[in-house]
Short mmCIF file of C-alpha atoms and ligand atoms in Angstrom, two decimals:
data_model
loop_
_atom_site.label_atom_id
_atom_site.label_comp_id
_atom_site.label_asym_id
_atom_site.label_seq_id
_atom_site.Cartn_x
_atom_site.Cartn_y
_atom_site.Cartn_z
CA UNK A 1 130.28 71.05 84.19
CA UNK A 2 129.49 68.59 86.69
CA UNK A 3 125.86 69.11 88.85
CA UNK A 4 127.82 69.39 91.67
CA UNK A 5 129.99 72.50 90.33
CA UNK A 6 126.59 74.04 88.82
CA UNK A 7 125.16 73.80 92.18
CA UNK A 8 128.05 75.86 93.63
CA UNK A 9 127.63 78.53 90.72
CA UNK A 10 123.79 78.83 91.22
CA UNK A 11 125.35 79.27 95.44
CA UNK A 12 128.14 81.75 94.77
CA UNK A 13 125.78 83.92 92.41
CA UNK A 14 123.11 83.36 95.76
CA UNK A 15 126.06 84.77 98.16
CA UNK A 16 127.31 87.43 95.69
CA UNK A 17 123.56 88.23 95.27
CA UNK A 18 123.11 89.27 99.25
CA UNK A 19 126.62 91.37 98.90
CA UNK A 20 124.87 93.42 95.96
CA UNK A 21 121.85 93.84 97.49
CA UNK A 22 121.85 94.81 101.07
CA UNK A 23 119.01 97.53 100.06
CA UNK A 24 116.39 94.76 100.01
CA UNK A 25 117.77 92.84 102.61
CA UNK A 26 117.84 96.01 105.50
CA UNK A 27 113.95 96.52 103.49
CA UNK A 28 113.22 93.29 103.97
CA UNK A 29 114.37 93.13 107.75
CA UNK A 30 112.14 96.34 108.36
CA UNK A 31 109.20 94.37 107.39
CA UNK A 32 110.01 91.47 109.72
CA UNK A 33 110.61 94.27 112.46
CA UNK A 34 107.13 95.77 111.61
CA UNK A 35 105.66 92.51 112.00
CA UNK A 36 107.51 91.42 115.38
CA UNK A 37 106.66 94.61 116.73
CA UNK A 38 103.16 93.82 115.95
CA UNK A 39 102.87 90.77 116.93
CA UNK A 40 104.37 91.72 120.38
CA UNK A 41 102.01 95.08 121.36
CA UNK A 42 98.86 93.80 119.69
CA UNK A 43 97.87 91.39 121.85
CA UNK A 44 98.92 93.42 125.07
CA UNK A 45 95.98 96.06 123.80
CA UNK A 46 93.12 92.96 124.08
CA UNK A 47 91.63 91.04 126.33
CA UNK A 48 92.92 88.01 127.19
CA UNK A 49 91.29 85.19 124.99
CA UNK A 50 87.95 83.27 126.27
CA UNK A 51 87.48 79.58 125.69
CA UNK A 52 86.16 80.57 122.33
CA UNK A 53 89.00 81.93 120.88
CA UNK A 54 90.85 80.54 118.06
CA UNK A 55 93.63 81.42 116.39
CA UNK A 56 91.64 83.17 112.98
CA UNK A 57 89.14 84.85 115.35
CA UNK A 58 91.62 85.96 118.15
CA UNK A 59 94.81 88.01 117.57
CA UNK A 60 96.08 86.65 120.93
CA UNK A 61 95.69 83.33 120.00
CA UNK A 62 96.80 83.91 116.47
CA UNK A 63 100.30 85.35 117.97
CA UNK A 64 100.91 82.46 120.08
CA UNK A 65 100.60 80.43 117.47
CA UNK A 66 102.75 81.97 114.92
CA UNK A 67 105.75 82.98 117.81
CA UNK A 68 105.09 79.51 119.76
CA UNK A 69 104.03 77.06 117.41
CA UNK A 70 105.68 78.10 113.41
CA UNK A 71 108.33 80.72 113.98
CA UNK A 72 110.67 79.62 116.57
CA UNK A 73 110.46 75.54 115.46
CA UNK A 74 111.13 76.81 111.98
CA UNK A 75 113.76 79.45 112.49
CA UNK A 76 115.73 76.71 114.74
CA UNK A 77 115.13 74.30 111.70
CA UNK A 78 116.22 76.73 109.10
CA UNK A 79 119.63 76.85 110.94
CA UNK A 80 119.83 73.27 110.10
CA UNK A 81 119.09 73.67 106.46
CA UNK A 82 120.70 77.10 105.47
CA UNK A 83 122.96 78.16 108.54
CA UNK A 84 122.44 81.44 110.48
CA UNK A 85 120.80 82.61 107.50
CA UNK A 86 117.77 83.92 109.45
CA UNK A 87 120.43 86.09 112.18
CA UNK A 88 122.26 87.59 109.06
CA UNK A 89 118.89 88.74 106.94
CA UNK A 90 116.02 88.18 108.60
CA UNK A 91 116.45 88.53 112.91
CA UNK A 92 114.24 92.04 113.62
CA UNK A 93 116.16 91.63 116.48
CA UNK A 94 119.91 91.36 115.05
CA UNK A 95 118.73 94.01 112.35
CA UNK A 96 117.54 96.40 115.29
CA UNK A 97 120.65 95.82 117.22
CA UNK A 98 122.74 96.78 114.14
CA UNK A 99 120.70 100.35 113.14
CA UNK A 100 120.99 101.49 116.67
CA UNK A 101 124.99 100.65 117.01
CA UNK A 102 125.05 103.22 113.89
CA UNK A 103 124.05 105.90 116.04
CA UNK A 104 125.62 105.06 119.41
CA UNK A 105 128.61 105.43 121.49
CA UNK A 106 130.59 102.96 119.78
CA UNK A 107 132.59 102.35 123.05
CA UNK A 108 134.97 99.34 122.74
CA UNK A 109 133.36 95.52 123.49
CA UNK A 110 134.58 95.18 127.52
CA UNK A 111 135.78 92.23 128.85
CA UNK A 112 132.34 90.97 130.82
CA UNK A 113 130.68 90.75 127.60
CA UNK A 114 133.63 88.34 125.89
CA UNK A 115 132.78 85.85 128.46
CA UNK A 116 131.95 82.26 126.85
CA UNK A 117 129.38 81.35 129.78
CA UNK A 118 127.41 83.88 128.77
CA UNK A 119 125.31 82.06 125.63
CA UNK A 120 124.71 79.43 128.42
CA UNK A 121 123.32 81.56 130.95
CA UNK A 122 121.10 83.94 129.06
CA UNK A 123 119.65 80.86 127.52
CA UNK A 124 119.14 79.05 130.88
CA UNK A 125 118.07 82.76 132.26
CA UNK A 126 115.60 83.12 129.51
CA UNK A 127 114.25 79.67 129.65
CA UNK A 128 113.14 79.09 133.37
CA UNK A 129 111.85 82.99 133.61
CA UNK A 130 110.27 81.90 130.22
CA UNK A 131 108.33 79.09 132.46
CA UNK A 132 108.17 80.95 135.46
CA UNK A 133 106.06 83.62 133.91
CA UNK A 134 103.98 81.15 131.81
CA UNK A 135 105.43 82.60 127.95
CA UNK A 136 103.63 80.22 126.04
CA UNK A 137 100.17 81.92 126.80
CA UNK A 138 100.74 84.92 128.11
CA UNK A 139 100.85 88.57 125.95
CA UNK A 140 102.13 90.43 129.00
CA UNK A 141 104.88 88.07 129.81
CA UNK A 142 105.85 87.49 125.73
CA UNK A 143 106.33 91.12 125.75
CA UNK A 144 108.39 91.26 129.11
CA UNK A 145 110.89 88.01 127.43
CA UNK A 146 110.80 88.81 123.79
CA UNK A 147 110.47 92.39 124.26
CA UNK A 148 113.02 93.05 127.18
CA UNK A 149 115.47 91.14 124.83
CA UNK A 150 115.08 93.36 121.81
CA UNK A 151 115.48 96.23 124.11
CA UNK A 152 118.33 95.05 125.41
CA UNK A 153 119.74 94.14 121.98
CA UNK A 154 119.62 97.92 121.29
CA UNK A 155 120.76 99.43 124.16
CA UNK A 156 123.90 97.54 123.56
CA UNK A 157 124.13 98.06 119.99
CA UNK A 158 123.60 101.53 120.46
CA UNK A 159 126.43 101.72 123.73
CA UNK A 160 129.23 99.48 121.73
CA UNK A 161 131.16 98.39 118.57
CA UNK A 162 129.14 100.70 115.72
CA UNK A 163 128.14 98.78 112.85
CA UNK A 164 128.63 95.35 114.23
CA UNK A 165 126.44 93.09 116.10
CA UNK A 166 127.84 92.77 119.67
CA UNK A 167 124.54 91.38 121.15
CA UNK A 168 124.14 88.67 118.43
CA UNK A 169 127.66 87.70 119.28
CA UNK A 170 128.01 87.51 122.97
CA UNK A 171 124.53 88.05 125.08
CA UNK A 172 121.67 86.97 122.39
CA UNK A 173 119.79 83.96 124.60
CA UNK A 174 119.84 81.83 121.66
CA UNK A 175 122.86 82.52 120.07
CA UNK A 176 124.90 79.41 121.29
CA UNK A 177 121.69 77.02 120.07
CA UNK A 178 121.87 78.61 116.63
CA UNK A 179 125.80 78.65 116.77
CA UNK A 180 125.37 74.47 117.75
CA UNK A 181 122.94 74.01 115.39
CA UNK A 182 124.45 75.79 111.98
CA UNK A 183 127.37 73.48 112.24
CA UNK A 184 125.12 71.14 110.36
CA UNK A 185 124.01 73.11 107.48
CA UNK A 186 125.15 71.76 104.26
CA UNK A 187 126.23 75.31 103.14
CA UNK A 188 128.65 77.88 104.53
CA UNK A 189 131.19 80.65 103.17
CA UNK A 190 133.95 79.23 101.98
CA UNK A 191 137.31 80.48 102.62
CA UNK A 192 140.12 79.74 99.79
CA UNK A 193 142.84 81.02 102.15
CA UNK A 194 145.49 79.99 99.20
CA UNK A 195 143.36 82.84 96.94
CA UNK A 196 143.14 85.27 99.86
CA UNK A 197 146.78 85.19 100.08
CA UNK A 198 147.12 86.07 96.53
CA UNK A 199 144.89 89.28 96.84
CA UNK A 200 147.53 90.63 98.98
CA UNK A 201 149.64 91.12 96.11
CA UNK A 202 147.20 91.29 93.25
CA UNK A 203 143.62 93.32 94.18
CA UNK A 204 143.04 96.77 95.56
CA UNK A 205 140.66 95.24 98.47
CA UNK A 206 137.46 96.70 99.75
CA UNK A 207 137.21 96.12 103.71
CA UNK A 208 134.59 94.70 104.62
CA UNK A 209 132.35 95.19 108.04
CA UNK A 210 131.45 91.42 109.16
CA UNK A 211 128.96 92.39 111.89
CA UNK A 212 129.06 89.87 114.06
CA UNK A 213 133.11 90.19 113.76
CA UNK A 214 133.95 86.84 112.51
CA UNK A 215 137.92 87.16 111.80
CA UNK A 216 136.44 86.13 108.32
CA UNK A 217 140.21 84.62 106.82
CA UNK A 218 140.45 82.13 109.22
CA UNK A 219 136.47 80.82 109.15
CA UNK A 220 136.27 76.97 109.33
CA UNK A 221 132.22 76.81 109.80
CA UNK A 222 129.03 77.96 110.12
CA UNK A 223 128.74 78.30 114.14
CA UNK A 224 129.73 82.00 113.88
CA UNK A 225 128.77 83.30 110.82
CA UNK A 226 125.41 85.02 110.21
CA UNK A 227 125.28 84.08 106.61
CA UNK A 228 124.76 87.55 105.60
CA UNK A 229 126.73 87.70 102.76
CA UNK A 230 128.65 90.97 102.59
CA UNK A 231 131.84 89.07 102.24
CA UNK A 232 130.81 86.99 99.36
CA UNK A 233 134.04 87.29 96.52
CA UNK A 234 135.47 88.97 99.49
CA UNK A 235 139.74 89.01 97.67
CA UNK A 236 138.00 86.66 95.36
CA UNK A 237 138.27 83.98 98.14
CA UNK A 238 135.01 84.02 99.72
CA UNK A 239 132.45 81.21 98.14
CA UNK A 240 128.88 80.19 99.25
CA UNK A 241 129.66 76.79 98.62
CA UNK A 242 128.08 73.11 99.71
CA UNK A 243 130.04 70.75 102.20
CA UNK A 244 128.84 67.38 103.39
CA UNK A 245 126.57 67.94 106.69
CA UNK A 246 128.87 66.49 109.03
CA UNK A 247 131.61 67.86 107.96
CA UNK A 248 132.15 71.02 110.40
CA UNK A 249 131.36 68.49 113.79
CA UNK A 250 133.38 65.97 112.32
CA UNK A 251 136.93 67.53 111.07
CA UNK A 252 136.32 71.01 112.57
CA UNK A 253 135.38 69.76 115.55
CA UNK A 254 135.27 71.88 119.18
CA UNK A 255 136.74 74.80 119.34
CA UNK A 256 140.14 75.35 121.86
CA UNK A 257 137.71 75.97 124.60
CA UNK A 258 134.57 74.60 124.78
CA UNK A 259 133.66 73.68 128.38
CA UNK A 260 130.67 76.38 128.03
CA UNK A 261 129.07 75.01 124.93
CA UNK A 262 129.46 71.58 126.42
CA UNK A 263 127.50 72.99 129.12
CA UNK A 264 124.84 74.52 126.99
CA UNK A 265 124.49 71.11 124.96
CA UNK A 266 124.33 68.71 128.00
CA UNK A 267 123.01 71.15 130.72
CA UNK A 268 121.13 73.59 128.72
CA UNK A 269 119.59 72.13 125.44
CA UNK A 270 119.12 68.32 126.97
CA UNK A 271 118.55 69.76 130.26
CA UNK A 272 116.93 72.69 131.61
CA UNK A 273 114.96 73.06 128.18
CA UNK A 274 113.64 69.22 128.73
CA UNK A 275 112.35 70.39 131.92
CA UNK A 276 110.51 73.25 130.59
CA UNK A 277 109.04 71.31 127.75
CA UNK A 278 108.02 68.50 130.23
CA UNK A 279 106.86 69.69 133.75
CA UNK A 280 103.28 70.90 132.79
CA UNK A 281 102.45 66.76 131.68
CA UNK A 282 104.42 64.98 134.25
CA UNK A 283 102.61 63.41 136.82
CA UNK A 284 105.50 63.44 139.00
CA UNK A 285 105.55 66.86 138.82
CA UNK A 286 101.72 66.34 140.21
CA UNK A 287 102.46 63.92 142.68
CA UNK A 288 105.85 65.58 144.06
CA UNK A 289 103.21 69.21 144.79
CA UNK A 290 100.37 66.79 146.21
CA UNK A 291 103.26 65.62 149.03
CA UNK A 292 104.39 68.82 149.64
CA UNK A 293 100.77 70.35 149.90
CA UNK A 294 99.55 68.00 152.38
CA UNK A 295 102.90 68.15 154.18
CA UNK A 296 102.19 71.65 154.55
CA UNK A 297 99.26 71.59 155.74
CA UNK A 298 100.12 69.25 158.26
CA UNK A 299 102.36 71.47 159.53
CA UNK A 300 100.02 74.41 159.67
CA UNK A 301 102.59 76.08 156.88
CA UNK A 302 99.47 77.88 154.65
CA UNK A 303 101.94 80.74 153.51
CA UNK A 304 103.38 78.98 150.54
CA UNK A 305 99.84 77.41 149.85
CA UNK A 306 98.41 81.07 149.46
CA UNK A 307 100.79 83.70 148.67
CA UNK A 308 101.57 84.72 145.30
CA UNK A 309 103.68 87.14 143.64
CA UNK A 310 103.23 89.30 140.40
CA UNK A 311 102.48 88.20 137.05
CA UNK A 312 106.08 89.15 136.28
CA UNK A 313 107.56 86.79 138.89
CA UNK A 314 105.18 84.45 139.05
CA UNK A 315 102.19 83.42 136.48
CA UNK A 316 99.61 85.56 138.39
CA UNK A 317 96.28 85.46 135.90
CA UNK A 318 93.06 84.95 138.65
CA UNK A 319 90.57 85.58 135.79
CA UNK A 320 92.28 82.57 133.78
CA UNK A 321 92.30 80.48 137.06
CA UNK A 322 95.91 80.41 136.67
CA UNK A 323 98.07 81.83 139.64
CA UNK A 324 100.81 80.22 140.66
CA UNK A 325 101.35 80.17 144.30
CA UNK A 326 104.79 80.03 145.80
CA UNK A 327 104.45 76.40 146.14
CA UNK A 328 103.88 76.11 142.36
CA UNK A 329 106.53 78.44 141.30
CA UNK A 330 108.91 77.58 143.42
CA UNK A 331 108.43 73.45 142.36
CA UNK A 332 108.33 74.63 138.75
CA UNK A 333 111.61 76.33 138.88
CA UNK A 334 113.06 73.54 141.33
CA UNK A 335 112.09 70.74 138.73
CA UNK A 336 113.70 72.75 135.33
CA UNK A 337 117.28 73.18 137.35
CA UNK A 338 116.59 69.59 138.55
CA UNK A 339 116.19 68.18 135.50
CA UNK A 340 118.82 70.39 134.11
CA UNK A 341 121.61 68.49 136.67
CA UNK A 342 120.38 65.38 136.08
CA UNK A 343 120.56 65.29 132.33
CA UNK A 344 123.50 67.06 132.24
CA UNK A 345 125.25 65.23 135.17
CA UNK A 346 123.86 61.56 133.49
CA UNK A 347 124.86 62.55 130.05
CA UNK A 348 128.01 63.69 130.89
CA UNK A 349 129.20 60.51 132.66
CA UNK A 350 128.39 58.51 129.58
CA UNK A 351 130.55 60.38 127.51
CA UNK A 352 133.23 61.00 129.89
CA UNK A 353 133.01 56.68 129.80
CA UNK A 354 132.83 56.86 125.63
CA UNK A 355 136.18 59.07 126.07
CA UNK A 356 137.89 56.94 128.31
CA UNK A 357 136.67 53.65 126.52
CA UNK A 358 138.87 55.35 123.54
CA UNK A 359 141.59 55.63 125.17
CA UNK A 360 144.06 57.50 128.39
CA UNK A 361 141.66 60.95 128.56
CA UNK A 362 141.69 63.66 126.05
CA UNK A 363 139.26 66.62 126.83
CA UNK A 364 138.64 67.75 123.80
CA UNK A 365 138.11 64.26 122.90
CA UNK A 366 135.22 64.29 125.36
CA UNK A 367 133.80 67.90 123.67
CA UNK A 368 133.72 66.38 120.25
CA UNK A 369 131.85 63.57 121.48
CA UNK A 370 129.26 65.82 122.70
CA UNK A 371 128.86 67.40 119.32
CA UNK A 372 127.68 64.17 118.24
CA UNK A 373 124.49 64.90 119.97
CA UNK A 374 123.83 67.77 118.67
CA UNK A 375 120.88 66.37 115.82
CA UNK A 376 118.88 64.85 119.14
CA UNK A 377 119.69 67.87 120.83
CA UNK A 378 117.68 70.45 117.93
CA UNK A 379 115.55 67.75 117.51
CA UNK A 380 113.96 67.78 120.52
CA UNK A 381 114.06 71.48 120.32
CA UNK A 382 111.91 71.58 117.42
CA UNK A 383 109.55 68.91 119.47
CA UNK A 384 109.00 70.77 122.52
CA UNK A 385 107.98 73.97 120.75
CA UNK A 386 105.67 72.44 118.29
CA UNK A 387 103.91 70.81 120.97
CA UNK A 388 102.85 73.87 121.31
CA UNK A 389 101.11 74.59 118.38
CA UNK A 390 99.65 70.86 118.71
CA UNK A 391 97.99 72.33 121.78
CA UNK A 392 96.92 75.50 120.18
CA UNK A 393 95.74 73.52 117.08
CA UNK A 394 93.70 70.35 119.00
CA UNK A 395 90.30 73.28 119.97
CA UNK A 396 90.71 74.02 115.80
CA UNK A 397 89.49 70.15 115.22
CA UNK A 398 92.60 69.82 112.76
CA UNK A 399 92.87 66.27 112.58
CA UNK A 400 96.15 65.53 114.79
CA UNK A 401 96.96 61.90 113.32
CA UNK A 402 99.80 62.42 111.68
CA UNK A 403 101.59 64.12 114.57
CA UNK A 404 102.80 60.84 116.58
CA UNK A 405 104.13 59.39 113.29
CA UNK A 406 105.96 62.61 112.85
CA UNK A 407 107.39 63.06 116.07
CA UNK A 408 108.84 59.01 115.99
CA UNK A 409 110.48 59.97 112.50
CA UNK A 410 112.13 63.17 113.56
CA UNK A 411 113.48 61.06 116.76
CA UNK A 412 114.94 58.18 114.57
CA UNK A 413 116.21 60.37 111.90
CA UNK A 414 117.76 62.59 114.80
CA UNK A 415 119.37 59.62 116.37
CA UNK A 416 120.93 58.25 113.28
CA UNK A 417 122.14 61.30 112.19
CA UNK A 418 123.90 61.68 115.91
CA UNK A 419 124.94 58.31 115.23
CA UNK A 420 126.30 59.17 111.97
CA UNK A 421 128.10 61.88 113.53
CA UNK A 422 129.98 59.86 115.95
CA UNK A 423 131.00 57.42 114.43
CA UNK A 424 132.80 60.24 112.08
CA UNK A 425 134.42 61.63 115.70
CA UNK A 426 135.74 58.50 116.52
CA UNK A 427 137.20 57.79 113.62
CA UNK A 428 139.40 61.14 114.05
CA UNK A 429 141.09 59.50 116.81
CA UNK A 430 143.62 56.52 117.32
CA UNK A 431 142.47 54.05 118.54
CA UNK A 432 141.53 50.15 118.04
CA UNK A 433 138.25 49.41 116.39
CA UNK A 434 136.43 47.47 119.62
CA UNK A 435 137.20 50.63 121.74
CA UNK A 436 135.87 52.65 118.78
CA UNK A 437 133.08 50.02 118.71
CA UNK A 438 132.25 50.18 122.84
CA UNK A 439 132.82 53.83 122.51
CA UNK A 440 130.01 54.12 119.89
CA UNK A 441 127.94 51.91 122.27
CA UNK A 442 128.08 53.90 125.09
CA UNK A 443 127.04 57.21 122.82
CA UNK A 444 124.39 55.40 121.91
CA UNK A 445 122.96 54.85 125.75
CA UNK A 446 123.48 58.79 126.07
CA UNK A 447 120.95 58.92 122.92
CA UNK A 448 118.56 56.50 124.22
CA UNK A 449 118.63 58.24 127.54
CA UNK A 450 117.69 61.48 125.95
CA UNK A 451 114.57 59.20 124.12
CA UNK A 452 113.28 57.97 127.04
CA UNK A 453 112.65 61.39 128.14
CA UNK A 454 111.01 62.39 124.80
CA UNK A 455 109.45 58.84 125.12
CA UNK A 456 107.65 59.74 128.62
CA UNK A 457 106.40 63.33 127.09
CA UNK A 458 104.70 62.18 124.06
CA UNK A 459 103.33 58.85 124.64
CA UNK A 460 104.22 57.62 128.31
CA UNK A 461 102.52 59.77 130.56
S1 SF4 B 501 131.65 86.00 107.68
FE1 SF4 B 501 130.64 87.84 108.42
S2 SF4 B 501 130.34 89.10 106.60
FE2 SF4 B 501 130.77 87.03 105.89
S3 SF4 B 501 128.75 86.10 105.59
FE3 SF4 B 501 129.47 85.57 107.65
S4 SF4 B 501 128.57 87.13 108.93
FE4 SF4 B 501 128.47 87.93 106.85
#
């Protein structure tokens, strides 16, 4: 037997494994609920950490760390590495979402919640309020983002579709990043349609309940697919198998419509989510409110100098000597859209040029380009959050050296891998090789566009 087929054995037995024992897994997501439950009251109950806090001697600063600085880079890295393995067996809040649909109303999905903006907007929604009510540090406003999602999550669980997972699918903030970012995984279900043909004539099948209702004979990928494993052997046609990384971006490619996850990649993860990551160290940022201030004053405006709003609109924390005055929160929210259009506007024309340098236009064409950024795009995910954890780590006296070294592989490897990636799309398509060549090119300004920002963050201002 070659490796390669005792790798898929040692895989299949790993899928078949999860189908057989869903006891652990539901025991094992209880745990993680326990713990995220913790993690989010806890800290509500103290005081708000003094300059002495650390993160073994303050619970506060302890759960910032682990939510901030190791869960969310991780979980976003493990979709890179094992698929939405972490939404199928570990999420508390997928797993809460699921128990309370098996006690609801199961009233049939409407039509609102099958709209595809909607993984764009709740992550755009969820990422300014995120920076508008300071998320990072704050318990209060952790449990008002975190917590007002889980809720959510089970108020629709519990009102539709009974045993399935109608929040993961449709309205979960992050759903659309993890459904980007598991296209790269180098594992997946595997469907053997000619096999699941066969078991119409040869097995007495046992349905199975795919929760986050993937229409599981027809699966080409990852992006959908929770990686549970319930179907595993599903007809004898269901396989946890390997695949080459690229593979679902390249051949798979976009789906029929994919205008809104071009938005969320272009708009969203290069945009808005740049923004947040980047307006508390740009000195633009700084010089933009020191105009506007004196401006102001000028004018005899005080108003938006003084007033502020509640901690739940704006960062209100006068103990911390952090309040946000409508100036502040207005500019922060201004500069995270701004951003947001600008990326998405500048990134856009260079691939709407790498299209057309292909050949007449072809919008999907123009999708699977953007695909190709998807590596730089969870790359600089994973960045922004573990910054972070740098920040939460520097008052620990952890030596930071490594970090910059770090950060400048991730980027190359990220770009590469995007390059990789495109150069696979463009190959899909007829063309001649020097517009395949200029269209490559031009991909490659959209990339070092994106670095410039990271560029500026980390080591220019
Ligand atoms: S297709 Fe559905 S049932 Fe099968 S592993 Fe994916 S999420 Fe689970």
């Amino acid at each position: 037997m070659s490796s390669i087929q005792a790798k898929k054995t040692v895989l299949a037995s790993a899928g078949d494994w999860l189908a057989r024992h869903r006891g652990a897994i539901i025991a094992a997501q209880w745990v993680v609920v326990v713990f995220y439950v913790s993690l989010l009251v806890l800290p509500v109950l103290q005081p708000l950490p003094d300059s002495d806090a650390r993160i073994l001697n303050n619970l506060t600063v302890f759960a910032q760390f682990l939510f901030w600085g190791i869960w969310w880079p991780f979980v976003l890295l493990s979709m890179v590495l094992f698929g939405r393995l972490w939404c199928g067996v570990l999420c508390p809040e997928g797993a809460l979402s699921e128990w309370s649909s098996r006690f609801g109303l199961n009233l049939p999905l409407p039509r609102w919640m099958r709209w595809s903006g909607w993984p764009f907007v709740a992550f755009a929604g969820t990422t300014i309020y995120g920076q508008m009510v300071s998320v990072y540090q704050y318990p209060k406003a952790v449990i008002v983002v975190l917590g007002g999602s889980t809720v959510a999550a089970m108020i629709i669980g519990f009102v539709y579709a009974r045993d399935r997972r109608a929040w993961c699918k449709y309205l979960c903030p992050v759903n659309g990043v993890f459904n980007m970012l598991s296209r790269l995984a180098p594992i997946h279900f595997k469907v053997d349609k000619a096999a699941w043909k066969q078991s119409y004539h040869s097995h007495k099948v046992i349905p199975i309940v795919c929760a986050p209702m993937v229409p599981m004979r027809d699966m080409q990928g990852n992006a959908d697919c929770h990686m549970c494993g319930r179907c595993s052997s599903h007809r004898d046609a269901i396989t946890l198998s390997v695949r080459p990384p690229n593979d679902e971006v390249v051949r798979v490619g976009p789906p029929k419509d994919a205008r809104w996850q071009t938005v969320l990649v272009l708009f969203g993860m290069l945009g808005l989510a740049i923004g947040a990551f980047q307006w508390t160290v740009s000195p633009w940022m700084v010089a933009i409110k020191q105009s506007l201030a004196e401006w102001l004053i000028n004018q005899n405006i005080m108003w938006p100098l003084e007033q502020s709003l509640p901690w739940f609109i704006f960062t209100n924390y006068p103990k911390q000597n952090d309040v946000f005055t409508l100036l502040d929160g207005t500019l922060v929210v201004t500069w995270i859209v701004a951003v947001g259009l600008i990326m998405g506007s500048a990134l856009s024309v260079l691939l709407a040029l790498a299209n057309r340098l292909l050949g007449a236009w072809q919008t999907r064409r123009f999708h699977h380009l953007v695909l190709g950024l998807i590596p730089l795009a969870g790359c600089g995910l994973f960045l922004g959050l573990s910054a972070t954890s740098i920040t939460i780590l520097k008052p620990e006296g952890v030596s930071l050296v490594w970090v910059s070294p770090v950060r400048i592989t991730m980027l190359v490897l990220a770009n590469l891998w995007s390059l990789g990636l495109v150069s696979g799309i463009v190959r899909q398509y007829a063309a001649p090789l020097w517009r395949k060549v200029s269209a490559c090119v031009m991909f490659a300004g959209a990339l070092a566009l994106i670095d410039l920002t990271w560029w500026l963050m980390f080591w220019g201002w």
